[in-house]
PDB file of N, CA, C and O in Angstrom:
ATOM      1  N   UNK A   1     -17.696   6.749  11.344  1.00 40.00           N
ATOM      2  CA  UNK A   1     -17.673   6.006  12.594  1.00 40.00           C
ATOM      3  C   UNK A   1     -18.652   4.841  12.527  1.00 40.00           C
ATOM      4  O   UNK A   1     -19.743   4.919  11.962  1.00 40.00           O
ATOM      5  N   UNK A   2     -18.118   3.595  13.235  1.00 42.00           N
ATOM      6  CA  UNK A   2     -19.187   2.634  13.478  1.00 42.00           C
ATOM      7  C   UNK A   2     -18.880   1.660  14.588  1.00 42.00           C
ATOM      8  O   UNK A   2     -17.727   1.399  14.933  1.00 42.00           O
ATOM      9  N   UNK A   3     -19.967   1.130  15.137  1.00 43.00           N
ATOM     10  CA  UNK A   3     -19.339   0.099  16.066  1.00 43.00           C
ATOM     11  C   UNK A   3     -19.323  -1.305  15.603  1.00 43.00           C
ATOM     12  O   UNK A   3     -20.010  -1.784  14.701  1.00 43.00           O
ATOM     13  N   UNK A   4     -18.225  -2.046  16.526  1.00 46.00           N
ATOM     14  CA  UNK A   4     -17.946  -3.294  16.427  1.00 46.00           C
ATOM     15  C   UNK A   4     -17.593  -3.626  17.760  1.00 46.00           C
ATOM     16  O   UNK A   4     -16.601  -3.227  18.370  1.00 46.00           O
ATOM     17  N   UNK A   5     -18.869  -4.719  18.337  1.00 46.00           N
ATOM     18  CA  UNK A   5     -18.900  -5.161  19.273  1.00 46.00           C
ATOM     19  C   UNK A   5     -18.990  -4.572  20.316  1.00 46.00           C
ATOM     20  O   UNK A   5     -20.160  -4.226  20.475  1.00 46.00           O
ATOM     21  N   UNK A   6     -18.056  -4.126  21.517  1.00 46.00           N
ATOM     22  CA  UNK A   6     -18.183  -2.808  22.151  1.00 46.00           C
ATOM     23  C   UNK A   6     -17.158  -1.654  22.130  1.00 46.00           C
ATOM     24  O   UNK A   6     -16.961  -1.001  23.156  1.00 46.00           O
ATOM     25  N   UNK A   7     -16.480  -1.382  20.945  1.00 47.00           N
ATOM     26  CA  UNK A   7     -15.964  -0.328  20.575  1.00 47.00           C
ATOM     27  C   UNK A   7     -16.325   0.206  19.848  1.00 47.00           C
ATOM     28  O   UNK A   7     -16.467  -0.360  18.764  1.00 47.00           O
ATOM     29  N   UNK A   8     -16.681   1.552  19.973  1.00 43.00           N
ATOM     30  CA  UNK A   8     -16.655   2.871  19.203  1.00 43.00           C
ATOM     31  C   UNK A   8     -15.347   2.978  17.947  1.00 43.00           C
ATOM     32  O   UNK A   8     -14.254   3.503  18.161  1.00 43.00           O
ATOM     33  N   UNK A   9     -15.700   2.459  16.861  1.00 44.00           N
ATOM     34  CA  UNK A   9     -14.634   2.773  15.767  1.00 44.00           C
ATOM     35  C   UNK A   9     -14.590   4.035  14.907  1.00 44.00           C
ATOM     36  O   UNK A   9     -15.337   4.115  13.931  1.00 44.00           O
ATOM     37  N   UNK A  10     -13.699   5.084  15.242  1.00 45.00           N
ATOM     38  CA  UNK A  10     -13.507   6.142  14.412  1.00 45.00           C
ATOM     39  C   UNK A  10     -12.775   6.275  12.882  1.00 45.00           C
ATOM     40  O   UNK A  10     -11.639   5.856  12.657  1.00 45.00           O
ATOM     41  N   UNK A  11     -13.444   6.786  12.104  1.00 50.00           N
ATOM     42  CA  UNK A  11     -12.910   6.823  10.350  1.00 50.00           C
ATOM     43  C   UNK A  11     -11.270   7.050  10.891  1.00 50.00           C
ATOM     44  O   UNK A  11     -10.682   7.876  11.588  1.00 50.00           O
ATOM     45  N   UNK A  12     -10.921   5.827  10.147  1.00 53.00           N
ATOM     46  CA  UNK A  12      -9.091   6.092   9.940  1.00 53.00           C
ATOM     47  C   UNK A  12      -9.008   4.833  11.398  1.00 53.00           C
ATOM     48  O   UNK A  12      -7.982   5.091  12.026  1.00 53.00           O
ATOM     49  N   UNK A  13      -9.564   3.955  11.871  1.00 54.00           N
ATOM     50  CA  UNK A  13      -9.203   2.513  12.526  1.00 54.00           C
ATOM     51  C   UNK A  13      -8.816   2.802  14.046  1.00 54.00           C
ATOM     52  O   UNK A  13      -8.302   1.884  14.685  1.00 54.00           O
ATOM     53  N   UNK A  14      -9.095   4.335  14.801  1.00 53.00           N
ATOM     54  CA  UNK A  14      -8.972   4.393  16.032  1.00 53.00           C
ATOM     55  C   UNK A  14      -9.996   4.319  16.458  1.00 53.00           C
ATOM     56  O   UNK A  14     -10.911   5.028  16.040  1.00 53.00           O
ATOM     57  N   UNK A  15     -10.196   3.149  17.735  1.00 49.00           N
ATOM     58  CA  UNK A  15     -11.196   2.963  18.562  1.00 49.00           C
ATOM     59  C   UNK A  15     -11.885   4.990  19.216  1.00 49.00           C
ATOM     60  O   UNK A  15     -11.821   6.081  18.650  1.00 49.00           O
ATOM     61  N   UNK A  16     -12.408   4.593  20.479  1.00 49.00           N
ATOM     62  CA  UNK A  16     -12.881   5.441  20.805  1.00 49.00           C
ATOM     63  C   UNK A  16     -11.444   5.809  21.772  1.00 49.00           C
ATOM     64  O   UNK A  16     -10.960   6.940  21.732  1.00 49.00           O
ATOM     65  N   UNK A  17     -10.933   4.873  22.504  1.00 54.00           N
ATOM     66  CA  UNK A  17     -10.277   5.204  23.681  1.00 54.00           C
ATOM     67  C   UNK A  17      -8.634   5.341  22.893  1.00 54.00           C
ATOM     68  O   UNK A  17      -7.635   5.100  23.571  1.00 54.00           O
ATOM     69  N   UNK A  18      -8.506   5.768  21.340  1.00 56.00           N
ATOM     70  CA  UNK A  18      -6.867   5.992  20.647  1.00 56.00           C
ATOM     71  C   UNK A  18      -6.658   4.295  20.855  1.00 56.00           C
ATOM     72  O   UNK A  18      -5.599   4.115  21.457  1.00 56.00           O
ATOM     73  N   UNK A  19      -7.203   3.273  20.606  1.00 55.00           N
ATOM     74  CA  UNK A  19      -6.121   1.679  20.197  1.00 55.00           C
ATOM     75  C   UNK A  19      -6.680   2.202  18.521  1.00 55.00           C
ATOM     76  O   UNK A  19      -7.595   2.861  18.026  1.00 55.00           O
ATOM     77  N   UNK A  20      -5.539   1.471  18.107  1.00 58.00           N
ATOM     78  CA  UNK A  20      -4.943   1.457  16.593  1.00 58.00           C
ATOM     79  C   UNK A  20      -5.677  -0.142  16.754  1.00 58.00           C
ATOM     80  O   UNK A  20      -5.495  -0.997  17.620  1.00 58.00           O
ATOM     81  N   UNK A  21      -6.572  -0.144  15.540  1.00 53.00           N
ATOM     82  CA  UNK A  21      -7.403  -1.394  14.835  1.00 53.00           C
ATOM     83  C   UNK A  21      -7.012  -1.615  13.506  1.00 53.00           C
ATOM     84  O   UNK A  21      -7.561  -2.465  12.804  1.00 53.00           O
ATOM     85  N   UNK A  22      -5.985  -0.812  13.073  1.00 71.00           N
ATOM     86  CA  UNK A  22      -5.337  -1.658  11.869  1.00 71.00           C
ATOM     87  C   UNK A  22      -3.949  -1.589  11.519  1.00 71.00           C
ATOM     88  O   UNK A  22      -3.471  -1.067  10.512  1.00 71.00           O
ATOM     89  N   UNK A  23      -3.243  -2.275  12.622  1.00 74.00           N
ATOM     90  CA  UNK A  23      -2.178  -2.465  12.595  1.00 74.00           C
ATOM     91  C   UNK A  23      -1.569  -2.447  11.232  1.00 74.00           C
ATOM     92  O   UNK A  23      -0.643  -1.681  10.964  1.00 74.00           O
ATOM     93  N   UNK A  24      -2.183  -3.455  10.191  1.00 75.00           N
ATOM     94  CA  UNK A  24      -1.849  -4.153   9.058  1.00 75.00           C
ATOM     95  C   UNK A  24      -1.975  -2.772   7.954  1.00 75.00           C
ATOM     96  O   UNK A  24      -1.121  -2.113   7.361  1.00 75.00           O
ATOM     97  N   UNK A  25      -3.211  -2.719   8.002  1.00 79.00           N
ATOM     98  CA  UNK A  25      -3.389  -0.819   7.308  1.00 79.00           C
ATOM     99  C   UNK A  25      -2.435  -0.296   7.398  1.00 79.00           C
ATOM    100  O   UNK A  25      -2.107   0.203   6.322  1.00 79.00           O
ATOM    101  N   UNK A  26      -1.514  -0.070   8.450  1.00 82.00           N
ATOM    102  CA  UNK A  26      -0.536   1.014   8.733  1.00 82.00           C
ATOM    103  C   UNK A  26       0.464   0.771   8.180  1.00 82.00           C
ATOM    104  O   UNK A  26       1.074   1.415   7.327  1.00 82.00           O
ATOM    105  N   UNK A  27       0.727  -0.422   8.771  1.00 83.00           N
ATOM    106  CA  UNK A  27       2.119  -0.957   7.747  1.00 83.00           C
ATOM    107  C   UNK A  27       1.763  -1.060   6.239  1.00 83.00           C
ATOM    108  O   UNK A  27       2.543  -0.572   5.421  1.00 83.00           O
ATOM    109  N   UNK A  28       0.372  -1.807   5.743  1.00 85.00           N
ATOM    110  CA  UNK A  28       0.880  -1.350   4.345  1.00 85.00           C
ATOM    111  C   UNK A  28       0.874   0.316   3.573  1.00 85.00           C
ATOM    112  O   UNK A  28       1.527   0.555   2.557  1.00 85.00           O
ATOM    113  N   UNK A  29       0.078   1.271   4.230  1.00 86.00           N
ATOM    114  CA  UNK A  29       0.414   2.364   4.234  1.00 86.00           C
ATOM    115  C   UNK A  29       1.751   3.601   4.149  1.00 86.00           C
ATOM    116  O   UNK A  29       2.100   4.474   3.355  1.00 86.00           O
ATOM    117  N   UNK A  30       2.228   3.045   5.520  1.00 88.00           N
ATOM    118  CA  UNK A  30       3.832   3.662   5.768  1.00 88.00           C
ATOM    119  C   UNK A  30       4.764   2.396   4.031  1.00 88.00           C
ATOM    120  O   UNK A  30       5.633   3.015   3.417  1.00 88.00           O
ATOM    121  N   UNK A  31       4.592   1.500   3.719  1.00 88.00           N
ATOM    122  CA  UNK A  31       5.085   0.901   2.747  1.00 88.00           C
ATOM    123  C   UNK A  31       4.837   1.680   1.695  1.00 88.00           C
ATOM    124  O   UNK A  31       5.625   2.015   0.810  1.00 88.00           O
ATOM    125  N   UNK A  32       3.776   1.939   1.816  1.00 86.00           N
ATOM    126  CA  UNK A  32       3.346   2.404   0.086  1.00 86.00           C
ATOM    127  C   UNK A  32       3.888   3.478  -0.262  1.00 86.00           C
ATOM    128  O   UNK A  32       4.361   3.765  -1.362  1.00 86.00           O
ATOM    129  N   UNK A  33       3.810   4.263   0.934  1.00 88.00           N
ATOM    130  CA  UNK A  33       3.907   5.865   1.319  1.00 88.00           C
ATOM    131  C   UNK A  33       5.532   5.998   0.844  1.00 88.00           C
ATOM    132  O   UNK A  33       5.856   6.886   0.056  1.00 88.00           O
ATOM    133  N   UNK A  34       6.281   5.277   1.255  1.00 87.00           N
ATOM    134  CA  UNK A  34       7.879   5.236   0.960  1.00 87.00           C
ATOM    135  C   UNK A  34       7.943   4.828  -0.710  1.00 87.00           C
ATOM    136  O   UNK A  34       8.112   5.678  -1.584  1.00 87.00           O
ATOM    137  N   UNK A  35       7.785   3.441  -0.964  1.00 85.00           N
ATOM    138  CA  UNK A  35       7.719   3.785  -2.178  1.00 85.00           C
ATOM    139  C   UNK A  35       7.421   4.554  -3.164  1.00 85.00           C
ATOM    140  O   UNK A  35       8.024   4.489  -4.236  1.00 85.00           O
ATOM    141  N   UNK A  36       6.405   5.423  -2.920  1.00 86.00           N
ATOM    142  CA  UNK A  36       6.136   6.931  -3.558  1.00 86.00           C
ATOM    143  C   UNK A  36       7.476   7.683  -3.351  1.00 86.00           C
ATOM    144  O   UNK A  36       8.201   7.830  -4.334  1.00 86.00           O
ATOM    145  N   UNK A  37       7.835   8.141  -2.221  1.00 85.00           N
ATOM    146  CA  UNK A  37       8.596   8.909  -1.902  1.00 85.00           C
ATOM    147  C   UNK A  37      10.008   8.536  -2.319  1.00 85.00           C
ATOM    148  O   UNK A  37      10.733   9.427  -2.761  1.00 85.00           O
ATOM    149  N   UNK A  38      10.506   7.154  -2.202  1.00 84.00           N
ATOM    150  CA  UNK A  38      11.896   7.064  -3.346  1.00 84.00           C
ATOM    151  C   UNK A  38      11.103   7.255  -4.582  1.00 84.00           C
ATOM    152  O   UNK A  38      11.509   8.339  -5.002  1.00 84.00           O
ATOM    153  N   UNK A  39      10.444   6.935  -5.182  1.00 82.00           N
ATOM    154  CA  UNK A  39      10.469   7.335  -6.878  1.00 82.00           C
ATOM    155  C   UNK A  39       9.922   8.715  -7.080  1.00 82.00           C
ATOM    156  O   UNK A  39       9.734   8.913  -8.280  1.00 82.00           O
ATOM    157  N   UNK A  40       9.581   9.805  -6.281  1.00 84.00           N
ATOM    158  CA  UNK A  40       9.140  10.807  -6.359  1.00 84.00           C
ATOM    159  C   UNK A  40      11.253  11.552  -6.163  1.00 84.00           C
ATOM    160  O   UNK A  40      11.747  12.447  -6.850  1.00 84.00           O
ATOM    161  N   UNK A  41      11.778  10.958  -5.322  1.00 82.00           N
ATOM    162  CA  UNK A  41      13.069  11.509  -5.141  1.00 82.00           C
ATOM    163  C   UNK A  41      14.015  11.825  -6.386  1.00 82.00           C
ATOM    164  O   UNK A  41      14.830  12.719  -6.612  1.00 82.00           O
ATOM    165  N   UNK A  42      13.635  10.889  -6.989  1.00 78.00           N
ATOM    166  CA  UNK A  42      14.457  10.555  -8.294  1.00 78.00           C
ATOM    167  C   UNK A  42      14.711  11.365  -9.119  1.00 78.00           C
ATOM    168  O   UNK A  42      13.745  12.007  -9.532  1.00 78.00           O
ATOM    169  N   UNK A  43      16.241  11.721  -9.776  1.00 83.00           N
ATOM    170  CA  UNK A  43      16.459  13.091 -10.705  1.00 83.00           C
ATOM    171  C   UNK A  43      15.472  12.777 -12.007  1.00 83.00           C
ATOM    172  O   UNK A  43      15.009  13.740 -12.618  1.00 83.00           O
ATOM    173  N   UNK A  44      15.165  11.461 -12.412  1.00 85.00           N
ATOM    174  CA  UNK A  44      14.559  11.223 -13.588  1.00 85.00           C
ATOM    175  C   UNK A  44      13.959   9.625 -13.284  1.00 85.00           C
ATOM    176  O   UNK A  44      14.510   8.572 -12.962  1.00 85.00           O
ATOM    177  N   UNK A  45      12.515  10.029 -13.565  1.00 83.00           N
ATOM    178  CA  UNK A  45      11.502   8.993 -13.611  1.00 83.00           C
ATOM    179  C   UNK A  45      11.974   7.981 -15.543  1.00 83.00           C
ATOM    180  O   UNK A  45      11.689   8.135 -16.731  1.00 83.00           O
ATOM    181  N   UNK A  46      12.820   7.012 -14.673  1.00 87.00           N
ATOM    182  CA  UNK A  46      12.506   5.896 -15.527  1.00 87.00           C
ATOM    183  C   UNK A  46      12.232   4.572 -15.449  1.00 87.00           C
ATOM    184  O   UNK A  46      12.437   3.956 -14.403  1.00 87.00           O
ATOM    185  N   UNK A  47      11.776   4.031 -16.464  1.00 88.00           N
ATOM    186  CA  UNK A  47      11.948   2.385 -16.359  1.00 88.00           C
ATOM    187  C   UNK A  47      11.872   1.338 -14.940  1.00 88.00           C
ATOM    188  O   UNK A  47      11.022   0.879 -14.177  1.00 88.00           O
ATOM    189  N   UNK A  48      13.400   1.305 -15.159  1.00 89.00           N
ATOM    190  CA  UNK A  48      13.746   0.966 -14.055  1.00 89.00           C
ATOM    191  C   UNK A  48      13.349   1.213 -12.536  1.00 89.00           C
ATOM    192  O   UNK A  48      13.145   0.399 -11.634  1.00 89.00           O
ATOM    193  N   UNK A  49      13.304   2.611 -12.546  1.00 87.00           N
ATOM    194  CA  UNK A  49      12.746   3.468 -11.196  1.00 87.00           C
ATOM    195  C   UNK A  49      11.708   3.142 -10.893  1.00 87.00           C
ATOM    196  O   UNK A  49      11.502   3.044  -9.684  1.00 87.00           O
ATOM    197  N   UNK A  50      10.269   2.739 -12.124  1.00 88.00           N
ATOM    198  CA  UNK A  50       9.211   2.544 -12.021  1.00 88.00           C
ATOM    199  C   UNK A  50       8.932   0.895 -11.600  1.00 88.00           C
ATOM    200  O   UNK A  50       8.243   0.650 -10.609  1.00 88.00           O
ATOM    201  N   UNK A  51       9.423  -0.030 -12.291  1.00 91.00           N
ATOM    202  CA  UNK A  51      10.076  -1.322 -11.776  1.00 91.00           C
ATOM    203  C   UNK A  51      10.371  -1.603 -10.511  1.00 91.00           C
ATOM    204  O   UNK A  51       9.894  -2.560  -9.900  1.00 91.00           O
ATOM    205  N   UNK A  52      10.997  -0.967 -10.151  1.00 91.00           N
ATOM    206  CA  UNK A  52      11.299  -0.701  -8.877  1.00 91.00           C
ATOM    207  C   UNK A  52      10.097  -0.618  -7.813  1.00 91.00           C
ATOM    208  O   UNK A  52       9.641  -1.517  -7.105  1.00 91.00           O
ATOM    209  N   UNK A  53       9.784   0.503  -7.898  1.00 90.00           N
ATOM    210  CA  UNK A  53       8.337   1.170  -6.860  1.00 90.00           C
ATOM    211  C   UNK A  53       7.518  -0.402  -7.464  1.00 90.00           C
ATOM    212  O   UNK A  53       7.448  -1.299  -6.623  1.00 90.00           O
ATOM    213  N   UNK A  54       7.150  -0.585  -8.352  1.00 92.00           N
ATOM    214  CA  UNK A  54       6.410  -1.616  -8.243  1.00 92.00           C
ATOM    215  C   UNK A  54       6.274  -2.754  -7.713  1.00 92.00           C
ATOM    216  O   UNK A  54       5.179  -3.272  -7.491  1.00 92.00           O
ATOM    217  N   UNK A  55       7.821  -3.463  -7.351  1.00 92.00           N
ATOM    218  CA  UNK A  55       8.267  -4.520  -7.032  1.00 92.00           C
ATOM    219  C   UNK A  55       7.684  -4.245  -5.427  1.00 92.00           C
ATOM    220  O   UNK A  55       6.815  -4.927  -4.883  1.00 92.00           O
ATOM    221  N   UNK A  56       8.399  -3.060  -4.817  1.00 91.00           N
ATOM    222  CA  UNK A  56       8.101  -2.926  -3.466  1.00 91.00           C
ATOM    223  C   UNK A  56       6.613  -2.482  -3.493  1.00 91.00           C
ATOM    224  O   UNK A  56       6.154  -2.659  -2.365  1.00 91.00           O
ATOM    225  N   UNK A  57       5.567  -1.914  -4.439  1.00 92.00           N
ATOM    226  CA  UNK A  57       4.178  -2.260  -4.168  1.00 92.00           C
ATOM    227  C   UNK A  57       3.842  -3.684  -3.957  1.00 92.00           C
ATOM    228  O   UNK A  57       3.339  -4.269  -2.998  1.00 92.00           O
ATOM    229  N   UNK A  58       4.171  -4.000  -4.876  1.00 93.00           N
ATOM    230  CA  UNK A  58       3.742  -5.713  -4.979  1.00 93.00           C
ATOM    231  C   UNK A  58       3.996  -6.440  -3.752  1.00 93.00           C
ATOM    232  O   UNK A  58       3.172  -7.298  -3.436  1.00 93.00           O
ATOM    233  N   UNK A  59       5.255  -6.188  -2.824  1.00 91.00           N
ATOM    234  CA  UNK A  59       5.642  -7.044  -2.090  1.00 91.00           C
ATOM    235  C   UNK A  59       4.662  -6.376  -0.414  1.00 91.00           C
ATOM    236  O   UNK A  59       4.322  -7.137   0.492  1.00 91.00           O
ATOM    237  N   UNK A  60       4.512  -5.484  -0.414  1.00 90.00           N
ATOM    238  CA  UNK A  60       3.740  -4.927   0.436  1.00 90.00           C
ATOM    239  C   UNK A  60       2.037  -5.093   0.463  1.00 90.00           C
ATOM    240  O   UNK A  60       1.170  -4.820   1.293  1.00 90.00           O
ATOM    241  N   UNK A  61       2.040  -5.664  -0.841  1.00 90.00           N
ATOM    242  CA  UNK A  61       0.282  -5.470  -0.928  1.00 90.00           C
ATOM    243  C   UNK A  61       0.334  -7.037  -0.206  1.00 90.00           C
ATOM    244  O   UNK A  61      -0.505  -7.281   0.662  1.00 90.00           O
ATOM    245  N   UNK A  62       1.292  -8.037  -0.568  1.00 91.00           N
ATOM    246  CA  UNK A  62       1.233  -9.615  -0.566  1.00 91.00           C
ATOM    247  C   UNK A  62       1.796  -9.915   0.742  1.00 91.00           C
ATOM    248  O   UNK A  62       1.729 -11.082   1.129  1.00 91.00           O
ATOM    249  N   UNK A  63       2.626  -8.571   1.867  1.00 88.00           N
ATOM    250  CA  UNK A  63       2.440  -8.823   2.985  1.00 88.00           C
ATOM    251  C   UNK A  63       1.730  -8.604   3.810  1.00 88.00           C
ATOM    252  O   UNK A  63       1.662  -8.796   5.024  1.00 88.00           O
ATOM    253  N   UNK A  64       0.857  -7.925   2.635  1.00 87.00           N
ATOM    254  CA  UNK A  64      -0.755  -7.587   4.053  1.00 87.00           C
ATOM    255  C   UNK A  64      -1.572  -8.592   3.466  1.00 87.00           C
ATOM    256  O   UNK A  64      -2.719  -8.171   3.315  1.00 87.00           O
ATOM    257  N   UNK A  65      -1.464  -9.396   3.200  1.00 88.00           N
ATOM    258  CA  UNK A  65      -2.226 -10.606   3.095  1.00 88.00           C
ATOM    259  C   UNK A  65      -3.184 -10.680   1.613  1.00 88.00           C
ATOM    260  O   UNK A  65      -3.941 -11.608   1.328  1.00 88.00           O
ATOM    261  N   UNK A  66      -2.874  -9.185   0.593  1.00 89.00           N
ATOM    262  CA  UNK A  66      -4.153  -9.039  -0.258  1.00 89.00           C
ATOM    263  C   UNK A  66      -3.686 -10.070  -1.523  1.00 89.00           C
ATOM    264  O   UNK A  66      -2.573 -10.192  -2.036  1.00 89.00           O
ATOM    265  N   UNK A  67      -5.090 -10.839  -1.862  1.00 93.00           N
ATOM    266  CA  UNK A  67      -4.655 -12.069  -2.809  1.00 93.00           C
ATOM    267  C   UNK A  67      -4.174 -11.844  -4.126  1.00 93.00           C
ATOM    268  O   UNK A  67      -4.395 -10.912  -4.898  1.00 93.00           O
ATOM    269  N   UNK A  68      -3.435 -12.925  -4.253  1.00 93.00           N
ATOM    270  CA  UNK A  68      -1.861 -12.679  -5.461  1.00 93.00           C
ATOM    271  C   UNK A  68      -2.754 -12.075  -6.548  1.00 93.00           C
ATOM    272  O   UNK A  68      -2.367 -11.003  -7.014  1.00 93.00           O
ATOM    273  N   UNK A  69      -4.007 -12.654  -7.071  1.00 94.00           N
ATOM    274  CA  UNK A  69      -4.596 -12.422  -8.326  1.00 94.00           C
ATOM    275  C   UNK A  69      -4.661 -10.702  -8.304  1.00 94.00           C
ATOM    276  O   UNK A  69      -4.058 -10.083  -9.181  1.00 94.00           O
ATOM    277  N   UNK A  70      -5.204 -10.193  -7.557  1.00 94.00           N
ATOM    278  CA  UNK A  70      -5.833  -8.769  -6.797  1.00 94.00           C
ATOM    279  C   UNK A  70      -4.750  -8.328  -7.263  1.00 94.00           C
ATOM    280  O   UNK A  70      -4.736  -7.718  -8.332  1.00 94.00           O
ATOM    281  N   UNK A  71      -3.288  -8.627  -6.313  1.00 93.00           N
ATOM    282  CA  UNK A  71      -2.278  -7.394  -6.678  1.00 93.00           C
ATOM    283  C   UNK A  71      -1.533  -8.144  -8.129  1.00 93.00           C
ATOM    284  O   UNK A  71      -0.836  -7.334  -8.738  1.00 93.00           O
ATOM    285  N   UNK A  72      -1.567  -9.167  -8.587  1.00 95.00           N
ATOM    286  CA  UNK A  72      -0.945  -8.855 -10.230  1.00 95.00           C
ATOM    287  C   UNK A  72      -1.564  -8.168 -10.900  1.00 95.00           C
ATOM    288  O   UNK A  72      -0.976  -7.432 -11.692  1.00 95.00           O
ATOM    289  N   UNK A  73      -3.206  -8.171 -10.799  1.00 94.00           N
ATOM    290  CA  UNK A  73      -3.927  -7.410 -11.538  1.00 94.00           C
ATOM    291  C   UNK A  73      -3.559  -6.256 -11.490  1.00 94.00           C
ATOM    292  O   UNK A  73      -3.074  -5.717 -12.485  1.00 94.00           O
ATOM    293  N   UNK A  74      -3.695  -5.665 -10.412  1.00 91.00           N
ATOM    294  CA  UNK A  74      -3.271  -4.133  -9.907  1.00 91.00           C
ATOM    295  C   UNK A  74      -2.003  -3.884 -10.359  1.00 91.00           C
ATOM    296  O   UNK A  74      -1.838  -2.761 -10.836  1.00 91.00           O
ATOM    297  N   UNK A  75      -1.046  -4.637 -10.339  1.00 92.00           N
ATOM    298  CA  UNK A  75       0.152  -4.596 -10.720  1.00 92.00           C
ATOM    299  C   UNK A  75       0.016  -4.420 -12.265  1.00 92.00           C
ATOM    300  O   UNK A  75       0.675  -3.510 -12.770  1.00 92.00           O
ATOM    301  N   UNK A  76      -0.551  -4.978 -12.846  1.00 92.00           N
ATOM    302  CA  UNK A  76      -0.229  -4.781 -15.123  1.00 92.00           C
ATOM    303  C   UNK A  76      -1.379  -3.516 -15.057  1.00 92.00           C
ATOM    304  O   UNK A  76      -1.246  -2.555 -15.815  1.00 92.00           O
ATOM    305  N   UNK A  77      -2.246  -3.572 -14.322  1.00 92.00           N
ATOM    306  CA  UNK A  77      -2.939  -1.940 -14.643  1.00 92.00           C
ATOM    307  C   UNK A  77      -2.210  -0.932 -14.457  1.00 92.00           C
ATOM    308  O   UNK A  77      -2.138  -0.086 -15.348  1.00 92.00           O
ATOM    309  N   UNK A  78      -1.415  -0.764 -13.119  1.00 88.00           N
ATOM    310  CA  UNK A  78       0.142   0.459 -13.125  1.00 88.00           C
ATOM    311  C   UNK A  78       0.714   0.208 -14.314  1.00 88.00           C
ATOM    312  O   UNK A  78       1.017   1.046 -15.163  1.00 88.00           O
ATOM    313  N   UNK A  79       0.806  -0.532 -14.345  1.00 86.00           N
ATOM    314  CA  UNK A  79       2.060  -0.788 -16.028  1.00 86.00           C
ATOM    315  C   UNK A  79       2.062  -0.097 -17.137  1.00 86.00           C
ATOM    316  O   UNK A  79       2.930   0.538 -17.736  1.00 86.00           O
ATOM    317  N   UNK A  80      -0.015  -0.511 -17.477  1.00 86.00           N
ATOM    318  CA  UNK A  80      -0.072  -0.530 -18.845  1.00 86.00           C
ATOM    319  C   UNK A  80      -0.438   1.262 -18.897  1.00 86.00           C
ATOM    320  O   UNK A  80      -0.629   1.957 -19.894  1.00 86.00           O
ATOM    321  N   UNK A  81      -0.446   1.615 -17.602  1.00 78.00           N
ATOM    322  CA  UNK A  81      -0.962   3.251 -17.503  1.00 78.00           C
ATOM    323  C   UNK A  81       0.308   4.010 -17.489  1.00 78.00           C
ATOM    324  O   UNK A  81       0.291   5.239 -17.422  1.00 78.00           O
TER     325      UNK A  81
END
């Protein structure tokens, strides 16, 4: 917990009184969260499948605003692992 300004901010972006302070968190969250979950669905983890989940990481990290360098990087470290 910490404050900002005059709200009480609780671990995980709820004020004191339940407002949601990270809208943007959430959405890229519920994003990420799905992409796990189609490539976790999959009869067989391949290639492609992995390609895939990545593309929609990538495009989710770059609609929460995080800078291109940040997620290519992040992006060839999934890769090369």
């Amino acid at each position: 917990s910490f404050i900002t300004g005059q709200n009480l901010v609780i671990d995980g972006g709820m004020s004191a009184n339940g407002v949601n302070l990270n809208p943007m968190f959430d959405a890229l969250s519920e994003r990420l969260e799905a992409a796990w979950k189609k490539l976790r669905g999959q009869d067989k983890i391949s290639e492609t499948n992995i390609q895939e989940a990545l593309r929609e990481v990538r495009r989710a990290l770059l609609e929460a605003d995080v800078n291109l360098q940040v997620v290519k990087d992040f992006i060839e470290e999934v890769q090369v692992k």
